[in-house]
Amino acid sequence: MKSIILTQTTKFLTPAFVILSLFITYRGHNLPGGGFIGGLMLSTAFALLAVSDGVEKARHALRVSPEFLIAAGLCIALISGLPALLGDDAFMKSLWLPEFSLPLLGKIHLGTPIVFDIGVFMTVAGFTLKVFFSLCREEEN
Amino acid sequence: MIPILLTSLPLVLAVVVYFNGPLRAALTGKIAAACLLLLLGILAYVSSSPSLQHLLSSSIEWVPSLGVELLFSVNGFSRLMLFLIFGVGTVIFFYASDYLKSHPQQHRFLTVLLIFLTGMTGIVVSDNLIQLFIFWEVTSVTSYLLIGFKHEDAKSRWNALQALLVTGSGGVVLLLGFILLGSIAGSFDFQQIVQSKESILAHPYAVPAAICILIGALTKSGQFPFHFWLPNAMSAPTPVSAFLHSATMVKAGVFIVAKFTPIFTTQPYWDWPLVALGSITMLYASVMGLMQSDLKKILAYTTLAVLGLLMMLLGVGTELAVKSAIVFLLGHALYKSVLFLSAGSIDHAVHTREVGKLGGLFRWMPLTAITACLAALSKSGFPPFFGFLSKEYVYKAGLAEEAIAPFIIAMAVLTNMLLMALALKVGVHPYFSKKNSVPAAGKAHDPSPWMTFGPLMLASLGLAIGMFPAWISEHVTNPAVSTILMSEVSISMKLWHGLNLPLLLSVLTLAGGLSVYAMRHNRIFDKTRESTITDPFEKIYRSGHDGLIALTIWITGFIQSGSLKRYFIWMISFFVFLVMTKLILIGAPPKSSYETPLTLLDVSISIMMIAGMFGALITKSRLIMLLALSLVGFGIAWIFAVYSAPDLAITQILVETLIVVLFVLCIRKMSMIRSLTRVSTRVRDIALATLAGAIMTVLVLKSQWIQFAPSISEELMEWSYPLAKGKNVVNVILVDFRALDTFGEIIVLGIAALGVGILVTSNRSKSKEKSSNTP
Amino acid sequence: MEAFYAILIGILFAGGIYGILRRSMVRVIVGIILLSQSINLLVFFSGGANRGKPAIMDGETAPSFSTMADPLPQALVLTAIVIGFGLIAFVIVLFQRVFSRLQTDDTQELFKTDS
């Protein structure tokens, strides 16, 4: 069920979705969004790619395996909790860098909760893609 | 220090004995016995020298954060019990190391016996009730293992299980009593519980707590109507019967009753059951004893009778009664274990325990005969034996209790007559009777010195104490009585009290006992025809046991049918039942006090969702099902969006999309959704579903009006920006305030992904195998 | 309003129960989805129904219930949606495996795999 229109649109849509999902993850701390939504969005992008160009293409475009995404996400989330331990605080207590400004993005806050949210983002995306790819491959067999 | 040593050393010995194997068990058993003797000596030394008294209590921090401590202490009463445990234990271990010589599992036997010793010591020295209960269970389990030691014999296994079930269920009830008591007193420390006696007695839970403790004690001590397990427990090897089922374990029940006497004595719900059940057991057991022909069974019934007597005396609860109970307990432990061991020696020598067949063994086994005779005379209450003294005290105690004196005296005299006849039947008849029909008797001989010396010592101790009672009274029994009554007592024991009513009663008992003994060849009592008399309560137990097993089989078959649907129905019905009862108990929902206005859009979206739901459940087309399902999902997303939850709305939309995509991938190959159930089943399911839905509705309505704790949301909102630097409070809760929970959640997702991976790959490897197998 | 949504939740719940009692596995999955959705709604409305007051601050006014919806149930529901999605995705894969192996969607026929 290859469609040229779908293939062409996906070519532009996928990168846009990836950037959008990252942005949504980042802005989740102050506005609607966050790791869960970002992760689901990222997987939607690759699901679209898989439907239009086939699973192998989508897997290739992802560059890393979904399992790797899950493992890395869990590790990142775990690591985000560790700095607090150094400062004799409870595990996963949030720590923040001083505020600074960037053009385009405005005031930037960086802290461990953002890192944690990125871990959530990767795990959710990895899980969804894992399920999706597995089902697709079964169907193709 | 000392109590911990006493409790733990037998455990160490158990390990040593076990790992030395069966070949060296006879030797290691004797070493263990010697160690026990050493411990007895240390205990006697430490407890008699005032400068070392501080060694007698100690505690170990166990769970400091919960304030749980292991408390050990030795007081006057537990010291008496420890003397019994270790004194009789030494004799038993010397005896057992030769009794089971060259048995392939002797090491196992001795190990379990040593573990039992730990448990029994633990019961006696524990001051924390939960700790006491643990040791209590240790004795139940080891008793089970020991009764079932001849595990190739089905009868043995049955008896062991019976003992375990009876004492084990009693143990559970006892634990219940302990927990009730502990929750009233606010502590499981026995000393603190005793101190808060007044508040405990005033509490409404005092009665159930006392009754639970009584049931635990009565089952352990084999009191009526739980008595039937003890005679059956005689299928254990003789040293076990002598140790567990006469001298120590069955006395644990008496010990518990005595331990709680300071709290519950003079309470009618404590005293009367003890007096009533104790006296019934006494009479019932001694009559049943007369009908037995097996030496050990006779002894078991006499043990029951004595335990009943002890319970009755503790129920009476006066100073004199407690004193006589303690004296009787000590005397009984001394002579009863000896009689058991002599019976074991006979069994060992001539391989039968049938009283009717035995006779004239004195010629071949003189030492055993003398030992048994000494014990039997003590048990019969001939002066100047210790048994005479203890009997005398029972009569004195009974006479002092004016209100029920005639009853107690009548019961006691009657029981003692029968007990005396039984004592002679067991301790004298086999050795001196002329009749003898045992073929192997000619080859019989006294067992090895290890087996004869110990019992002889115990029996002579009975005589010695009887002749010089003052010392034992001052140093052993009076401290024990003081502990139980919590006040100093100084009742001196004398052999000769002068001509008075107790003496007269003793003479009467002796005369009566002798005449019952003389009638032993009478048809009523002479059961040499090996007719076994089954206890009626045994039958009740058996039918209860079988009924329980049948019931569990039926229930398992009924609930665990293997049908997924059946399981669902059970779960849902149970949910409906639970929630419904709770809702009814709470009452009707109050009327809503605030109402958000309902818009037309709300109504139309909801109708759309309901339509979608029905569609998804009814249609046979896959496409319509997916569309209908997404109607519901997007309707929910709309609700989230309108009611101030943008995050949820976005998530719901994404999730809904992905579910539909996954579903499409999954059911692509299916032709159509089938309807598999009959109409009647569907109607039933609809009814159940409607009921569950209605309950859910009421639950939602009510839950809006019940607030169990103040909401923490306001704090979360306040802290969100200053502490977590986030304006989206929902996200802040997820990644900061409750980040650990979220972490747990993504771990779950990771595990689910692993599961998916395994599902997919396992099949692939299987299909590969298949394809390679079929060329 | 509250009563209205309570009834909606009840209907969805009833639909979910009916679904998981079907023999066809597809309907069981539909039942699970409906159940989790109705429960999500239940938790969501436990914080009360508020229109147009998202739990997002403007950084100027102090937060309170008069200006913001209760964020706690929302956080709970967000977690519940994602976990529910994880469950459903897993069940879908499981069903697909069972179907391709046994060529049936009838739960009663799953007995065959036991032996």
mmCIF file of C-alpha atoms in Angstrom, chain B residues 561-565 568-569 572 575 592 594-599 602-603 606 609-610 613-614 616-620 625 629 632-633 636 638-640 642-648 651-652 655-656 658-659 662-663 666-667 669-670 672-677 681-682 685-686 688-690 692-693 696-697 700-701 703-704 711-714 716-718 720-721 726-730 733-734 745 748-749 752 755-756 759-760 763 766, chain C residues 1-34 37-42 44-59 63-65 68-97 99-101 103-111 114:
data_model
loop_
_atom_site.group_PDB
_atom_site.id
_atom_site.type_symbol
_atom_site.label_atom_id
_atom_site.label_comp_id
_atom_site.label_asym_id
_atom_site.label_seq_id
_atom_site.Cartn_x
_atom_site.Cartn_y
_atom_site.Cartn_z
ATOM 1 C CA SER B 561 -12.535 -24.247 36.690
ATOM 2 C CA GLY B 562 -9.890 -23.240 34.185
ATOM 3 C CA SER B 563 -12.285 -21.065 32.225
ATOM 4 C CA LEU B 564 -11.120 -17.479 31.837
ATOM 5 C CA LYS B 565 -14.654 -16.276 31.718
ATOM 6 C CA PHE B 568 -13.801 -12.965 35.437
ATOM 7 C CA ILE B 569 -17.317 -13.628 36.670
ATOM 8 C CA ILE B 572 -16.560 -9.110 39.171
ATOM 9 C CA PHE B 575 -16.120 -6.761 43.509
ATOM 10 C CA SER B 592 -24.870 17.438 45.475
ATOM 11 C CA TYR B 594 -22.544 22.415 43.883
ATOM 12 C CA GLU B 595 -23.365 21.788 40.299
ATOM 13 C CA THR B 596 -21.379 22.712 37.268
ATOM 14 C CA PRO B 597 -23.855 23.606 34.571
ATOM 15 C CA LEU B 598 -24.304 20.983 31.897
ATOM 16 C CA THR B 599 -24.014 22.092 28.298
ATOM 17 C CA ASP B 602 -21.490 17.617 27.015
ATOM 18 C CA VAL B 603 -24.638 15.690 26.349
ATOM 19 C CA SER B 606 -21.480 11.659 25.777
ATOM 20 C CA MET B 609 -19.345 7.958 23.247
ATOM 21 C CA ILE B 610 -22.100 5.637 24.430
ATOM 22 C CA MET B 613 -19.233 1.842 23.020
ATOM 23 C CA PHE B 614 -22.272 -0.149 21.920
ATOM 24 C CA ALA B 616 -17.577 -1.556 19.462
ATOM 25 C CA LEU B 617 -19.238 -4.271 21.498
ATOM 26 C CA ILE B 618 -21.850 -5.360 18.991
ATOM 27 C CA THR B 619 -20.543 -4.974 15.452
ATOM 28 C CA LYS B 620 -19.014 -7.836 13.562
ATOM 29 C CA MET B 625 -15.349 -1.638 15.660
ATOM 30 C CA LEU B 629 -13.738 2.505 19.686
ATOM 31 C CA VAL B 632 -15.072 6.686 22.758
ATOM 32 C CA GLY B 633 -11.396 7.535 23.025
ATOM 33 C CA ILE B 636 -12.671 11.247 26.447
ATOM 34 C CA TRP B 638 -12.546 16.089 24.435
ATOM 35 C CA ILE B 639 -13.699 15.848 28.037
ATOM 36 C CA PHE B 640 -10.117 16.238 29.233
ATOM 37 C CA VAL B 642 -12.764 21.031 28.135
ATOM 38 C CA TYR B 643 -12.299 20.281 31.812
ATOM 39 C CA SER B 644 -8.914 21.961 32.185
ATOM 40 C CA ALA B 645 -6.531 19.124 31.421
ATOM 41 C CA PRO B 646 -4.634 19.908 28.206
ATOM 42 C CA ASP B 647 -1.842 17.446 28.983
ATOM 43 C CA LEU B 648 -4.306 14.632 29.375
ATOM 44 C CA THR B 651 -1.854 12.183 25.665
ATOM 45 C CA GLN B 652 -5.265 10.619 25.173
ATOM 46 C CA VAL B 655 -2.616 6.964 22.790
ATOM 47 C CA GLU B 656 -5.913 6.500 21.003
ATOM 48 C CA LEU B 658 -1.533 4.414 18.482
ATOM 49 C CA ILE B 659 -4.022 1.876 19.846
ATOM 50 C CA LEU B 662 -1.721 -1.367 16.631
ATOM 51 C CA PHE B 663 -5.165 -2.891 16.513
ATOM 52 C CA CYS B 666 -3.179 -7.080 14.757
ATOM 53 C CA ILE B 667 -6.573 -7.942 13.333
ATOM 54 C CA LYS B 669 -5.682 -11.230 9.161
ATOM 55 C CA MET B 670 -8.935 -11.928 10.956
ATOM 56 C CA MET B 672 -14.592 -10.947 11.165
ATOM 57 C CA ILE B 673 -15.371 -10.792 14.850
ATOM 58 C CA ARG B 674 -17.444 -13.783 15.792
ATOM 59 C CA SER B 675 -20.289 -13.986 18.221
ATOM 60 C CA LEU B 676 -19.620 -17.113 20.187
ATOM 61 C CA THR B 677 -22.006 -17.038 23.117
ATOM 62 C CA THR B 681 -25.327 -16.222 28.424
ATOM 63 C CA ARG B 682 -25.350 -12.779 26.920
ATOM 64 C CA ASP B 685 -23.531 -11.034 31.233
ATOM 65 C CA ILE B 686 -25.524 -7.917 30.476
ATOM 66 C CA LEU B 688 -23.922 -8.579 35.653
ATOM 67 C CA ALA B 689 -22.370 -5.723 33.683
ATOM 68 C CA THR B 690 -25.317 -3.460 34.341
ATOM 69 C CA ALA B 692 -21.420 -3.441 38.102
ATOM 70 C CA GLY B 693 -21.959 -0.236 36.141
ATOM 71 C CA MET B 696 -19.770 2.235 39.808
ATOM 72 C CA THR B 697 -22.096 5.169 39.262
ATOM 73 C CA VAL B 700 -18.548 7.915 41.852
ATOM 74 C CA LEU B 701 -21.418 9.955 43.248
ATOM 75 C CA SER B 703 -16.775 9.441 46.378
ATOM 76 C CA GLN B 704 -17.263 13.113 45.640
ATOM 77 C CA SER B 711 -5.977 17.185 49.912
ATOM 78 C CA ILE B 712 -2.298 17.823 49.361
ATOM 79 C CA SER B 713 -2.983 19.470 46.015
ATOM 80 C CA GLU B 714 -2.887 22.966 47.439
ATOM 81 C CA LEU B 716 1.727 20.988 45.538
ATOM 82 C CA MET B 717 0.425 24.062 43.713
ATOM 83 C CA GLU B 718 2.095 26.399 46.134
ATOM 84 C CA SER B 720 5.451 24.129 42.218
ATOM 85 C CA TYR B 721 7.090 27.334 41.089
ATOM 86 C CA GLY B 726 7.828 24.704 36.858
ATOM 87 C CA LYS B 727 4.564 26.353 35.956
ATOM 88 C CA ASN B 728 2.836 23.206 34.695
ATOM 89 C CA VAL B 729 1.929 21.628 38.015
ATOM 90 C CA VAL B 730 0.910 18.295 36.469
ATOM 91 C CA ILE B 733 4.291 16.372 40.004
ATOM 92 C CA LEU B 734 5.333 13.747 37.482
ATOM 93 C CA GLU B 745 6.255 3.448 35.770
ATOM 94 C CA VAL B 748 7.161 -1.167 33.982
ATOM 95 C CA LEU B 749 7.083 -0.028 30.375
ATOM 96 C CA ALA B 752 6.485 -4.814 29.083
ATOM 97 C CA GLY B 755 7.790 -9.235 27.367
ATOM 98 C CA VAL B 756 6.818 -8.221 23.861
ATOM 99 C CA LEU B 759 6.747 -13.214 22.800
ATOM 100 C CA VAL B 760 7.891 -12.376 19.317
ATOM 101 C CA ASN B 763 7.734 -17.933 18.307
ATOM 102 C CA LYS B 766 10.039 -22.301 17.226
ATOM 103 C CA MET C 1 -23.317 17.626 35.806
ATOM 104 C CA GLU C 2 -21.439 15.459 38.262
ATOM 105 C CA ALA C 3 -24.337 13.035 38.281
ATOM 106 C CA PHE C 4 -24.371 13.040 34.510
ATOM 107 C CA TYR C 5 -20.715 12.070 34.253
ATOM 108 C CA ALA C 6 -21.139 9.521 37.014
ATOM 109 C CA ILE C 7 -23.724 7.830 34.822
ATOM 110 C CA LEU C 8 -21.412 7.996 31.802
ATOM 111 C CA ILE C 9 -18.640 6.374 33.816
ATOM 112 C CA GLY C 10 -21.067 3.691 34.958
ATOM 113 C CA ILE C 11 -22.169 2.946 31.405
ATOM 114 C CA LEU C 12 -18.593 2.728 30.132
ATOM 115 C CA PHE C 13 -17.718 0.467 33.047
ATOM 116 C CA ALA C 14 -20.679 -1.790 32.322
ATOM 117 C CA GLY C 15 -19.610 -1.907 28.669
ATOM 118 C CA GLY C 16 -16.086 -2.855 29.713
ATOM 119 C CA ILE C 17 -17.328 -5.650 31.957
ATOM 120 C CA TYR C 18 -19.566 -6.975 29.226
ATOM 121 C CA GLY C 19 -16.613 -6.861 26.842
ATOM 122 C CA ILE C 20 -14.249 -8.887 28.996
ATOM 123 C CA LEU C 21 -16.947 -11.502 29.474
ATOM 124 C CA ARG C 22 -17.062 -12.248 25.718
ATOM 125 C CA ARG C 23 -15.426 -15.303 24.308
ATOM 126 C CA SER C 24 -13.959 -13.521 21.323
ATOM 127 C CA MET C 25 -10.566 -12.144 22.312
ATOM 128 C CA VAL C 26 -10.983 -8.985 20.281
ATOM 129 C CA ARG C 27 -13.979 -8.093 22.404
ATOM 130 C CA VAL C 28 -12.015 -8.862 25.542
ATOM 131 C CA ILE C 29 -9.426 -6.321 24.436
ATOM 132 C CA VAL C 30 -12.172 -3.803 23.698
ATOM 133 C CA GLY C 31 -13.516 -4.498 27.188
ATOM 134 C CA ILE C 32 -10.133 -3.820 28.758
ATOM 135 C CA ILE C 33 -9.828 -0.541 26.850
ATOM 136 C CA LEU C 34 -13.303 0.579 27.916
ATOM 137 C CA GLN C 37 -11.054 4.574 30.087
ATOM 138 C CA SER C 38 -13.940 4.599 32.522
ATOM 139 C CA ILE C 39 -11.576 4.337 35.462
ATOM 140 C CA ASN C 40 -9.468 7.182 34.088
ATOM 141 C CA LEU C 41 -12.576 9.313 33.946
ATOM 142 C CA LEU C 42 -13.463 8.280 37.499
ATOM 143 C CA PHE C 44 -10.221 12.536 36.726
ATOM 144 C CA PHE C 45 -13.578 13.674 38.066
ATOM 145 C CA SER C 46 -12.585 12.941 41.649
ATOM 146 C CA GLY C 47 -10.848 16.326 41.516
ATOM 147 C CA GLY C 48 -14.090 18.008 40.590
ATOM 148 C CA ALA C 49 -15.122 19.350 37.198
ATOM 149 C CA ASN C 50 -13.582 22.701 36.295
ATOM 150 C CA ARG C 51 -13.891 24.383 32.976
ATOM 151 C CA GLY C 52 -11.090 26.514 31.523
ATOM 152 C CA LYS C 53 -8.796 26.491 34.541
ATOM 153 C CA PRO C 54 -5.788 24.381 33.541
ATOM 154 C CA ALA C 55 -3.231 23.666 36.254
ATOM 155 C CA ILE C 56 -0.679 25.905 34.630
ATOM 156 C CA MET C 57 0.498 29.093 36.295
ATOM 157 C CA ASP C 58 0.935 32.436 34.691
ATOM 158 C CA GLY C 59 3.680 33.240 37.161
ATOM 159 C CA PRO C 63 -2.130 29.460 42.679
ATOM 160 C CA SER C 64 -5.365 28.369 44.358
ATOM 161 C CA PHE C 65 -8.377 26.212 43.637
ATOM 162 C CA MET C 68 -6.666 26.282 38.851
ATOM 163 C CA ALA C 69 -8.008 22.763 38.533
ATOM 164 C CA ASP C 70 -6.711 20.150 40.944
ATOM 165 C CA PRO C 71 -3.427 18.920 39.410
ATOM 166 C CA LEU C 72 -3.114 15.738 41.435
ATOM 167 C CA PRO C 73 -5.841 13.652 39.748
ATOM 168 C CA GLN C 74 -4.522 14.855 36.410
ATOM 169 C CA ALA C 75 -1.044 13.606 37.203
ATOM 170 C CA LEU C 76 -2.505 10.288 38.327
ATOM 171 C CA VAL C 77 -4.592 9.958 35.184
ATOM 172 C CA LEU C 78 -1.659 10.822 32.951
ATOM 173 C CA THR C 79 0.307 7.977 34.476
ATOM 174 C CA ALA C 80 -2.730 5.728 34.230
ATOM 175 C CA ILE C 81 -3.234 6.474 30.539
ATOM 176 C CA VAL C 82 0.349 5.595 29.716
ATOM 177 C CA ILE C 83 0.391 2.440 31.834
ATOM 178 C CA GLY C 84 -2.981 1.478 30.377
ATOM 179 C CA PHE C 85 -1.525 1.967 26.937
ATOM 180 C CA GLY C 86 1.395 -0.259 27.870
ATOM 181 C CA LEU C 87 -1.005 -2.952 29.045
ATOM 182 C CA ILE C 88 -3.187 -2.755 25.974
ATOM 183 C CA ALA C 89 -0.210 -2.805 23.621
ATOM 184 C CA PHE C 90 1.088 -5.889 25.366
ATOM 185 C CA VAL C 91 -2.307 -7.575 25.229
ATOM 186 C CA ILE C 92 -2.591 -6.804 21.533
ATOM 187 C CA VAL C 93 0.787 -8.400 20.828
ATOM 188 C CA LEU C 94 -0.177 -11.369 22.988
ATOM 189 C CA PHE C 95 -3.444 -11.782 21.133
ATOM 190 C CA GLN C 96 -1.695 -11.530 17.794
ATOM 191 C CA ARG C 97 0.743 -14.265 18.815
ATOM 192 C CA PHE C 99 -4.079 -15.932 16.905
ATOM 193 C CA SER C 100 -1.259 -16.637 14.500
ATOM 194 C CA ARG C 101 -0.358 -19.774 16.459
ATOM 195 C CA GLN C 103 -5.808 -19.612 14.354
ATOM 196 C CA THR C 104 -8.633 -18.929 16.776
ATOM 197 C CA ASP C 105 -9.894 -15.983 18.731
ATOM 198 C CA ASP C 106 -12.058 -18.024 21.089
ATOM 199 C CA THR C 107 -10.841 -17.978 24.711
ATOM 200 C CA GLN C 108 -12.536 -21.317 25.382
ATOM 201 C CA GLU C 109 -10.261 -22.985 22.874
ATOM 202 C CA LEU C 110 -7.193 -21.873 24.777
ATOM 203 C CA PHE C 111 -7.641 -25.062 26.831
ATOM 204 C CA ASP C 114 -2.621 -26.585 28.363
#
